[in-house]
XYZ file of C-alpha atoms in Angstrom:
534
model
C -84.658 15.620 -35.655
C -87.028 19.224 -35.486
C -85.568 21.146 -33.352
C -88.125 22.206 -30.249
C -89.618 25.509 -31.729
C -91.168 22.998 -34.589
C -91.894 19.918 -32.625
C -94.258 22.588 -30.693
C -95.846 24.301 -33.890
C -95.970 20.260 -35.627
C -98.336 19.242 -31.995
C -100.163 22.479 -31.713
C -101.349 21.698 -35.295
C -102.898 18.390 -34.320
C -104.548 19.805 -31.409
C -106.256 22.254 -33.970
C -107.642 19.267 -35.434
C -108.653 17.729 -31.956
C -111.107 20.652 -30.894
C -112.697 19.629 -34.142
C -113.967 17.148 -32.663
C -116.419 15.606 -34.336
C -116.069 17.655 -36.987
C -118.456 19.139 -39.241
C -120.761 16.457 -39.626
C -121.086 16.467 -35.960
C -121.264 19.834 -35.562
C -124.366 19.636 -38.797
C -126.090 17.164 -36.892
C -126.096 18.850 -33.889
C -127.996 21.662 -35.085
C -130.267 19.815 -36.437
C -131.644 19.437 -32.806
C -132.000 22.820 -32.039
C -128.747 22.346 -30.241
C -124.922 24.076 -30.691
C -121.270 22.253 -30.867
C -119.466 22.179 -27.757
C -115.914 24.617 -28.216
C -119.602 27.004 -29.107
C -121.125 26.463 -26.361
C -117.876 26.788 -23.950
C -117.435 30.321 -26.040
C -121.000 31.286 -24.654
C -120.409 30.153 -21.296
C -116.217 31.737 -20.491
C -115.638 35.494 -20.497
C -113.962 36.982 -22.665
C -110.405 37.638 -22.723
C -109.832 34.879 -20.300
C -107.428 31.985 -21.777
C -109.151 28.510 -20.984
C -106.359 25.941 -19.490
C -107.245 23.129 -21.901
C -106.560 19.640 -19.959
C -106.535 16.323 -21.036
C -106.577 17.377 -24.897
C -104.711 14.411 -26.342
C -106.699 11.481 -24.531
C -107.421 8.505 -26.647
C -104.789 9.551 -28.635
C -104.438 6.695 -31.179
C -106.111 4.435 -28.693
C -109.786 2.862 -29.922
C -109.175 2.655 -33.696
C -111.222 0.115 -33.861
C -114.580 1.942 -33.198
C -113.522 4.784 -35.043
C -111.012 8.161 -33.329
C -112.120 9.596 -29.861
C -110.679 13.204 -30.223
C -110.018 14.412 -26.562
C -111.940 11.347 -25.197
C -115.485 13.070 -26.238
C -115.079 15.308 -23.047
C -113.644 19.246 -23.524
C -112.164 19.186 -19.982
C -110.109 22.759 -18.685
C -110.119 25.578 -16.045
C -111.840 28.923 -17.051
C -113.390 31.937 -16.513
C -117.473 32.610 -15.792
C -118.809 35.989 -14.518
C -115.138 36.570 -13.272
C -114.790 32.998 -11.197
C -111.965 30.496 -11.582
C -114.017 27.196 -12.369
C -113.273 23.353 -14.123
C -115.480 23.422 -16.482
C -116.081 19.060 -17.387
C -118.547 19.546 -20.709
C -119.707 16.387 -23.254
C -118.649 16.614 -26.689
C -121.669 15.389 -28.599
C -120.318 15.711 -31.634
C -117.986 12.273 -30.842
C -119.984 8.899 -30.511
C -123.041 10.857 -29.154
C -120.407 12.110 -26.206
C -120.801 8.359 -24.919
C -117.770 7.299 -22.328
C -114.821 5.458 -23.337
C -112.820 4.236 -20.045
C -110.472 7.023 -20.947
C -113.126 9.743 -20.917
C -113.741 8.371 -17.666
C -109.901 8.642 -16.937
C -109.587 12.216 -17.985
C -113.664 13.250 -16.268
C -112.302 11.446 -12.947
C -108.486 13.298 -13.432
C -110.473 16.995 -14.103
C -112.726 16.649 -10.586
C -109.397 16.009 -8.540
C -107.867 18.295 -10.315
C -110.893 20.938 -8.626
C -110.907 19.531 -4.832
C -106.911 20.749 -4.719
C -107.407 24.020 -6.029
C -111.107 23.786 -4.774
C -112.181 25.563 -7.291
C -116.551 25.622 -8.757
C -117.417 22.653 -11.282
C -119.758 22.942 -14.416
C -121.122 19.854 -16.300
C -122.260 20.718 -19.528
C -124.071 17.257 -19.747
C -124.742 16.349 -23.339
C -124.602 12.254 -23.419
C -125.564 8.550 -24.489
C -123.380 6.870 -21.838
C -121.430 4.795 -21.284
C -119.812 2.808 -24.745
C -121.236 -0.291 -24.437
C -118.717 -2.035 -26.091
C -116.350 -1.767 -23.848
C -118.260 -2.028 -20.645
C -116.582 -4.001 -18.663
C -114.183 -1.485 -18.718
C -115.922 1.379 -18.086
C -118.387 0.130 -15.141
C -117.149 -1.313 -12.778
C -113.447 -1.160 -10.513
C -113.295 1.668 -8.252
C -111.841 4.292 -10.881
C -114.160 3.671 -13.630
C -117.643 5.303 -14.224
C -119.335 4.995 -11.042
C -116.309 6.891 -8.836
C -117.671 10.369 -10.767
C -121.155 10.215 -8.423
C -118.594 8.884 -5.096
C -116.867 12.357 -6.146
C -119.725 14.439 -6.559
C -121.087 13.711 -3.077
C -117.265 14.326 -1.732
C -117.157 17.372 -2.881
C -120.269 18.429 -1.995
C -119.543 17.586 1.383
C -115.909 19.869 0.577
C -117.954 23.061 0.439
C -117.066 22.473 -3.991
C -120.341 23.771 -5.944
C -120.753 21.990 -8.983
C -123.307 23.127 -11.313
C -124.711 20.794 -14.269
C -126.119 21.563 -17.246
C -128.059 18.360 -18.747
C -128.500 20.261 -22.506
C -129.091 16.747 -24.407
C -128.945 13.071 -23.641
C -128.073 12.070 -19.848
C -129.199 8.817 -19.864
C -128.632 5.780 -17.347
C -125.883 5.420 -14.546
C -124.885 9.215 -15.910
C -128.277 10.922 -14.679
C -126.758 10.595 -10.904
C -124.139 13.555 -11.830
C -125.816 16.031 -11.734
C -128.739 15.623 -9.714
C -125.467 14.730 -7.437
C -124.926 18.246 -8.195
C -125.843 21.576 -6.183
C -127.799 22.988 -8.923
C -128.920 21.277 -12.111
C -130.598 23.658 -15.424
C -131.853 21.872 -18.207
C -132.845 22.382 -21.329
C -135.775 21.326 -23.054
C -135.263 19.026 -25.876
C -132.482 16.682 -23.393
C -133.654 13.636 -21.735
C -132.708 12.989 -18.070
C -133.920 9.050 -17.066
C -132.426 5.703 -15.927
C -133.610 3.766 -19.611
C -134.853 5.029 -22.667
C -137.792 4.570 -24.258
C -137.327 1.079 -26.041
C -135.466 0.337 -22.962
C -138.618 0.291 -20.236
C -139.875 -1.066 -22.970
C -138.152 -4.717 -24.179
C -137.838 -4.326 -19.074
C -141.448 -3.863 -18.609
C -144.033 -3.328 -21.473
C -144.308 -0.323 -21.028
C -145.458 2.186 -23.852
C -143.836 5.627 -22.704
C -143.328 9.321 -24.084
C -139.782 10.750 -24.501
C -141.020 14.002 -22.744
C -143.241 11.616 -20.124
C -140.696 10.474 -19.381
C -137.788 12.384 -19.096
C -138.330 15.314 -20.114
C -137.335 19.372 -18.932
C -140.376 20.027 -18.327
C -141.556 16.754 -16.966
C -138.664 17.299 -13.821
C -139.012 21.119 -13.850
C -142.700 20.433 -12.894
C -143.718 16.841 -11.853
C -140.619 15.312 -10.876
C -139.343 17.977 -9.787
C -135.932 16.706 -10.202
C -134.261 20.236 -12.257
C -133.846 23.534 -10.309
C -134.153 25.535 -13.585
C -135.370 24.710 -16.671
C -134.767 26.398 -20.153
C -135.921 27.448 -23.302
C -132.277 26.602 -25.359
C -128.516 26.484 -24.954
C -128.331 30.432 -24.367
C -130.544 30.747 -22.215
C -129.417 27.645 -20.401
C -125.868 29.786 -20.559
C -127.539 32.872 -19.251
C -128.164 30.966 -16.574
C -125.462 29.682 -15.678
C -123.164 33.009 -15.507
C -125.633 34.821 -13.166
C -125.307 31.750 -10.683
C -121.833 31.928 -10.768
C -121.620 35.682 -10.870
C -123.134 35.304 -7.289
C -120.622 33.117 -5.092
C -118.400 34.636 -2.578
C -114.920 35.425 -3.552
C -112.713 33.771 -1.725
C -109.698 33.677 -3.881
C -109.529 36.756 -3.826
C -107.695 37.178 -0.238
C -106.540 33.655 -0.503
C -102.832 33.760 -1.363
C -100.190 33.859 0.711
C -96.435 35.652 0.334
C -96.816 37.317 -2.599
C -95.608 39.373 -3.311
C -96.007 42.225 -6.734
C -95.584 40.643 -10.591
C -92.088 40.533 -11.618
C -91.123 39.571 -15.481
C -88.689 37.351 -16.138
C -84.550 37.262 -16.053
C -85.020 36.210 -19.722
C -87.822 36.329 -22.380
C -90.027 32.987 -22.942
C -88.523 33.019 -26.731
C -84.942 31.701 -25.219
C -85.505 27.773 -23.780
C -86.584 27.189 -27.730
C -82.595 27.197 -27.997
C -82.223 27.110 -24.687
C -83.448 22.574 -24.522
C -82.333 20.137 -27.423
C -86.031 18.848 -28.743
C -84.254 15.648 -29.365
C -83.683 14.964 -24.905
C -79.467 14.874 -26.256
C -76.792 17.792 -25.812
C -75.767 19.266 -22.250
C -77.728 22.865 -20.679
C -77.741 24.776 -17.715
C -81.279 24.482 -16.417
C -80.814 27.619 -14.197
C -81.174 28.877 -17.521
C -84.980 27.386 -18.319
C -85.305 28.401 -14.448
C -84.238 32.660 -15.794
C -87.372 32.655 -17.959
C -89.843 31.029 -15.521
C -89.163 33.334 -12.215
C -88.773 36.582 -11.269
C -86.753 38.534 -12.155
C -84.446 38.596 -8.962
C -86.608 35.981 -6.922
C -84.093 33.112 -7.228
C -82.241 32.486 -4.006
C -80.039 28.300 -4.658
C -80.131 26.106 -1.925
C -77.547 24.506 -0.645
C -75.878 25.031 -4.598
C -72.165 23.313 -4.382
C -74.312 19.448 -3.095
C -75.698 17.538 -5.233
C -75.330 19.333 -8.203
C -77.710 17.457 -11.069
C -80.075 18.134 -9.080
C -81.187 22.077 -8.341
C -83.276 23.809 -5.220
C -83.777 26.619 -5.337
C -86.387 29.004 -3.564
C -87.673 32.065 -6.194
C -90.860 34.234 -7.011
C -92.926 33.087 -9.872
C -95.891 35.579 -10.996
C -95.554 36.896 -6.630
C -95.963 33.923 -5.505
C -93.044 32.249 -3.776
C -92.414 28.887 -4.674
C -89.668 26.034 -4.033
C -88.429 24.799 -7.045
C -86.426 21.144 -7.892
C -85.069 20.750 -11.417
C -82.660 18.529 -12.916
C -79.116 20.023 -14.652
C -78.567 18.818 -17.119
C -74.379 19.535 -17.973
C -71.827 17.968 -15.852
C -70.569 18.584 -13.252
C -67.626 17.817 -10.262
C -68.651 17.360 -6.212
C -65.620 18.084 -4.222
C -63.731 14.717 -4.061
C -63.874 15.862 -7.575
C -65.670 12.558 -8.874
C -67.645 13.494 -12.494
C -72.093 13.400 -12.259
C -73.645 13.383 -14.626
C -76.676 15.507 -15.850
C -79.823 14.289 -15.165
C -79.181 11.434 -13.292
C -80.043 11.874 -9.280
C -76.850 10.851 -7.394
C -77.008 9.722 -3.209
C -75.682 13.211 -2.704
C -78.712 15.105 -5.032
C -81.683 12.648 -3.697
C -80.615 13.457 0.340
C -80.326 17.625 -0.932
C -83.784 17.510 -1.915
C -85.431 15.229 0.502
C -84.245 17.991 2.383
C -85.715 20.349 0.494
C -88.587 19.373 0.344
C -89.497 19.072 4.046
C -88.087 23.165 3.966
C -90.903 23.944 2.393
C -93.527 21.250 3.915
C -92.031 23.051 7.458
C -92.638 26.957 5.393
C -96.189 26.531 3.385
C -93.956 26.795 0.131
C -95.382 25.747 -2.842
C -93.165 22.845 -4.804
C -92.563 23.052 -8.628
C -90.258 20.459 -9.908
C -89.442 20.433 -13.890
C -88.080 17.132 -14.793
C -85.242 15.903 -17.568
C -84.398 13.202 -15.259
C -83.223 10.235 -16.039
C -83.112 7.929 -13.095
C -81.385 7.540 -10.323
C -77.162 6.815 -10.570
C -76.299 2.691 -10.932
C -73.414 0.753 -10.923
C -71.128 -0.350 -7.568
C -69.727 2.908 -6.550
C -73.836 4.055 -6.923
C -75.370 0.918 -4.238
C -72.040 1.588 -1.872
C -72.844 5.029 -1.530
C -76.275 3.920 -0.686
C -78.042 5.438 -3.824
C -81.657 3.391 -3.028
C -81.193 4.498 1.332
C -80.849 8.069 -0.641
C -83.774 7.165 -3.542
C -86.088 6.011 -0.476
C -85.515 9.592 1.280
C -86.586 11.995 -1.435
C -90.231 9.487 -2.274
C -90.648 9.512 2.217
C -90.619 12.532 1.646
C -92.378 13.168 -1.519
C -95.111 11.056 -0.744
C -96.280 12.741 3.118
C -95.894 16.191 1.386
C -98.980 18.326 1.671
C -97.476 21.727 0.181
C -99.501 22.410 -2.978
C -96.885 20.538 -6.136
C -96.892 21.713 -9.940
C -94.416 19.736 -12.428
C -93.387 19.671 -15.680
C -91.523 17.728 -18.204
C -88.864 19.227 -19.854
C -87.620 16.294 -21.325
C -87.071 13.276 -20.335
C -88.824 11.180 -17.368
C -87.418 7.592 -16.495
C -87.694 5.067 -14.533
C -87.765 5.762 -10.288
C -86.713 9.800 -11.936
C -90.380 10.217 -12.957
C -91.391 9.247 -9.170
C -89.485 11.339 -7.443
C -89.312 14.325 -8.504
C -93.700 13.980 -8.231
C -94.986 12.156 -10.931
C -98.629 11.185 -11.796
C -98.466 9.097 -8.802
C -97.568 11.584 -6.384
C -100.270 14.132 -7.223
C -99.384 17.396 -9.289
C -101.445 19.303 -8.574
C -100.946 19.822 -13.014
C -98.610 17.675 -14.865
C -97.192 19.758 -17.699
C -95.551 17.947 -20.931
C -93.344 19.834 -23.473
C -93.399 18.367 -27.267
C -89.874 16.919 -27.090
C -91.220 14.561 -24.054
C -90.539 11.239 -23.324
C -92.124 9.519 -19.923
C -91.154 5.654 -19.140
C -89.146 3.357 -17.411
C -85.965 3.891 -18.818
C -84.823 5.397 -21.950
C -85.321 4.015 -25.650
C -82.067 2.640 -26.573
C -81.676 0.431 -23.608
C -84.932 -0.652 -22.952
C -84.567 -1.881 -26.493
C -81.390 -3.439 -25.343
C -82.652 -5.003 -22.751
C -85.314 -6.259 -24.121
C -83.558 -7.346 -27.107
C -81.701 -10.272 -24.642
C -84.325 -11.196 -23.428
C -85.379 -12.172 -27.052
C -82.549 -13.636 -27.867
C -81.813 -15.453 -24.835
C -85.280 -16.942 -25.675
C -84.189 -17.903 -28.706
C -81.446 -19.807 -27.894
C -83.370 -21.508 -25.005
C -85.028 -22.971 -28.180
C -82.467 -24.021 -29.379
C -83.490 -21.077 -32.646
C -80.160 -19.264 -34.101
C -80.751 -15.725 -35.233
C -78.271 -14.144 -37.926
C -76.210 -10.611 -37.167
C -78.985 -9.482 -39.770
C -82.212 -10.872 -37.820
C -80.869 -9.378 -34.255
C -80.122 -6.018 -36.098
C -83.896 -6.173 -37.134
C -85.424 -7.289 -33.968
C -83.746 -4.123 -32.632
C -84.579 -1.195 -34.671
C -88.359 -3.052 -33.971
C -88.195 -2.808 -30.446
C -86.570 0.185 -30.254
C -89.271 1.792 -32.199
C -92.273 0.145 -30.806
C -90.803 1.026 -26.799
C -90.352 4.627 -28.813
C -93.486 5.259 -29.583
C -94.359 4.141 -26.807
C -92.077 6.779 -25.324
C -93.757 9.549 -28.033
C -95.302 11.837 -24.822
C -98.799 12.452 -27.081
C -99.096 8.581 -26.143
C -98.781 9.837 -21.763
C -101.070 12.301 -22.891
C -104.010 9.732 -23.659
C -103.595 7.763 -21.249
C -104.079 10.702 -19.028
C -100.152 10.364 -17.539
C -99.961 14.404 -18.325
C -102.549 16.862 -17.889
C -101.722 19.631 -21.057
C -98.578 19.333 -23.643
C -98.504 22.971 -23.360
C -96.234 25.616 -25.317
C -92.788 26.209 -23.163
C -93.549 29.921 -23.719
C -96.690 29.521 -22.111
C -94.957 27.674 -19.174
C -95.043 30.556 -17.372
C -98.657 31.410 -17.884
C -99.577 28.279 -16.776
C -97.494 28.033 -13.571
C -98.521 31.450 -12.529
C -102.243 31.034 -13.372
C -102.341 27.664 -11.047
C -100.392 29.166 -8.252
C -102.890 31.881 -8.477
C -104.964 29.781 -8.230
C -103.754 27.919 -5.167
C -105.615 27.387 -1.900
C -104.223 28.986 0.888
C -101.669 26.179 3.195
C -102.395 27.774 6.187
C -104.261 24.977 7.444
C -102.135 22.268 5.715
C -102.514 19.664 7.790
C -99.246 18.219 9.818
C -95.948 17.263 7.904
C -94.578 13.636 9.024
C -92.885 11.208 7.170
C -92.561 8.449 9.141
C -89.157 6.524 9.023
C -86.856 7.710 8.079
C -83.499 4.975 6.891
C -80.324 6.489 7.980
């Protein structure tokens, strides 16, 4: 089994390939059209010397093989700095299927808009897309979380005062034309197209022959329809214009950081994480050692340290920001009654402790950070008689109604209801990050394989079939292998279940940056939980 560092290095190499998009041929095609590849556009747009926190890089990974690869879903999204302001950028990669939008492309864009809304970041759209990928239109077009939701979000975000800038730097045809026009400011480069139907469709629909420039060119929209606000000669001028427009925005974030103290380095080196956490999900470790690599030195104050010890709850600071941390302990502990609790498992006492801690953080307006390495909730007669379902429901209730910002890092396993209770994707974390060794599924591979195998054996028995031991072993291995593939974090990242797979040593940087960007909790809505089971 490779180490966590080796797994991380392997993923970083794969990510370098994903960033190539459509490769040299696709980039050559862009240049032939007088346009820059998307990564060159980003390099010109973003401030030098500031990181770009890319989101959704694994979108669509391995999902559309029958149509050819769709690296990063054909869209680049992330948080970067433009003229000194943090912004959410969403840019089509026209080297990938001409920027056509697949189902996961849409999902990725919707997630980017949600992150921008939670962080209240200005949004910059670099539009260069052929529109919906027609062979999969039924998976892109009609549902509530499909293509049309993007435009609904444009309007709602604008009403909420979140600035949106759209630069049309290529094709923008059919329904996709609404995105830039629903933005606050629209730019367009010469040679680009913005129209509800291209010349061929216009000819087919109404029999009209029309010149592309007269139909949807930049000059026409700048001078005749009045649709675009700035007409720019090329990519370079357009990106410079964008930078100058963003520079006009007031810096509202400078006074929004609450409970901020001086930035103190952590007690342990971030590289220690590779030695602390086993990559294979087996073996015990001390989660406090992980937190010591992330939190400011001497800032950790543990809450109910001797109760419900399979979950750690503590107040700390990350980059000077006050946070509440909920994390799975990863070694066996012993209760006051002498009962042994398994690391990574949530017991009734730990669930109730965490629920109370989440409520306390909401009462105080302190953001929450979750470090997941969870196998799930305890099962069995003793756990059920102790009220595990009731205790778990308290934690889920508190989580569901939490009004403070939440950030989630999947360090190892993220299984079953443990994923929900510790702020999985369904519970609206502002960001959900994962390490290379992370696993995400309803249960672990070996347990799932045995459960699925028993069902298959029962079906065979009903049909009067008798399987040999060799056949049973083959079926067990095939089931386990297929399930293990689905628990690989790349599988989840391809489907948008996590926002980014990050190197462990960059975890503090990601968390600190997110905390820097989060809006103040001063005017948060009231925290209410409804009825608790007692």
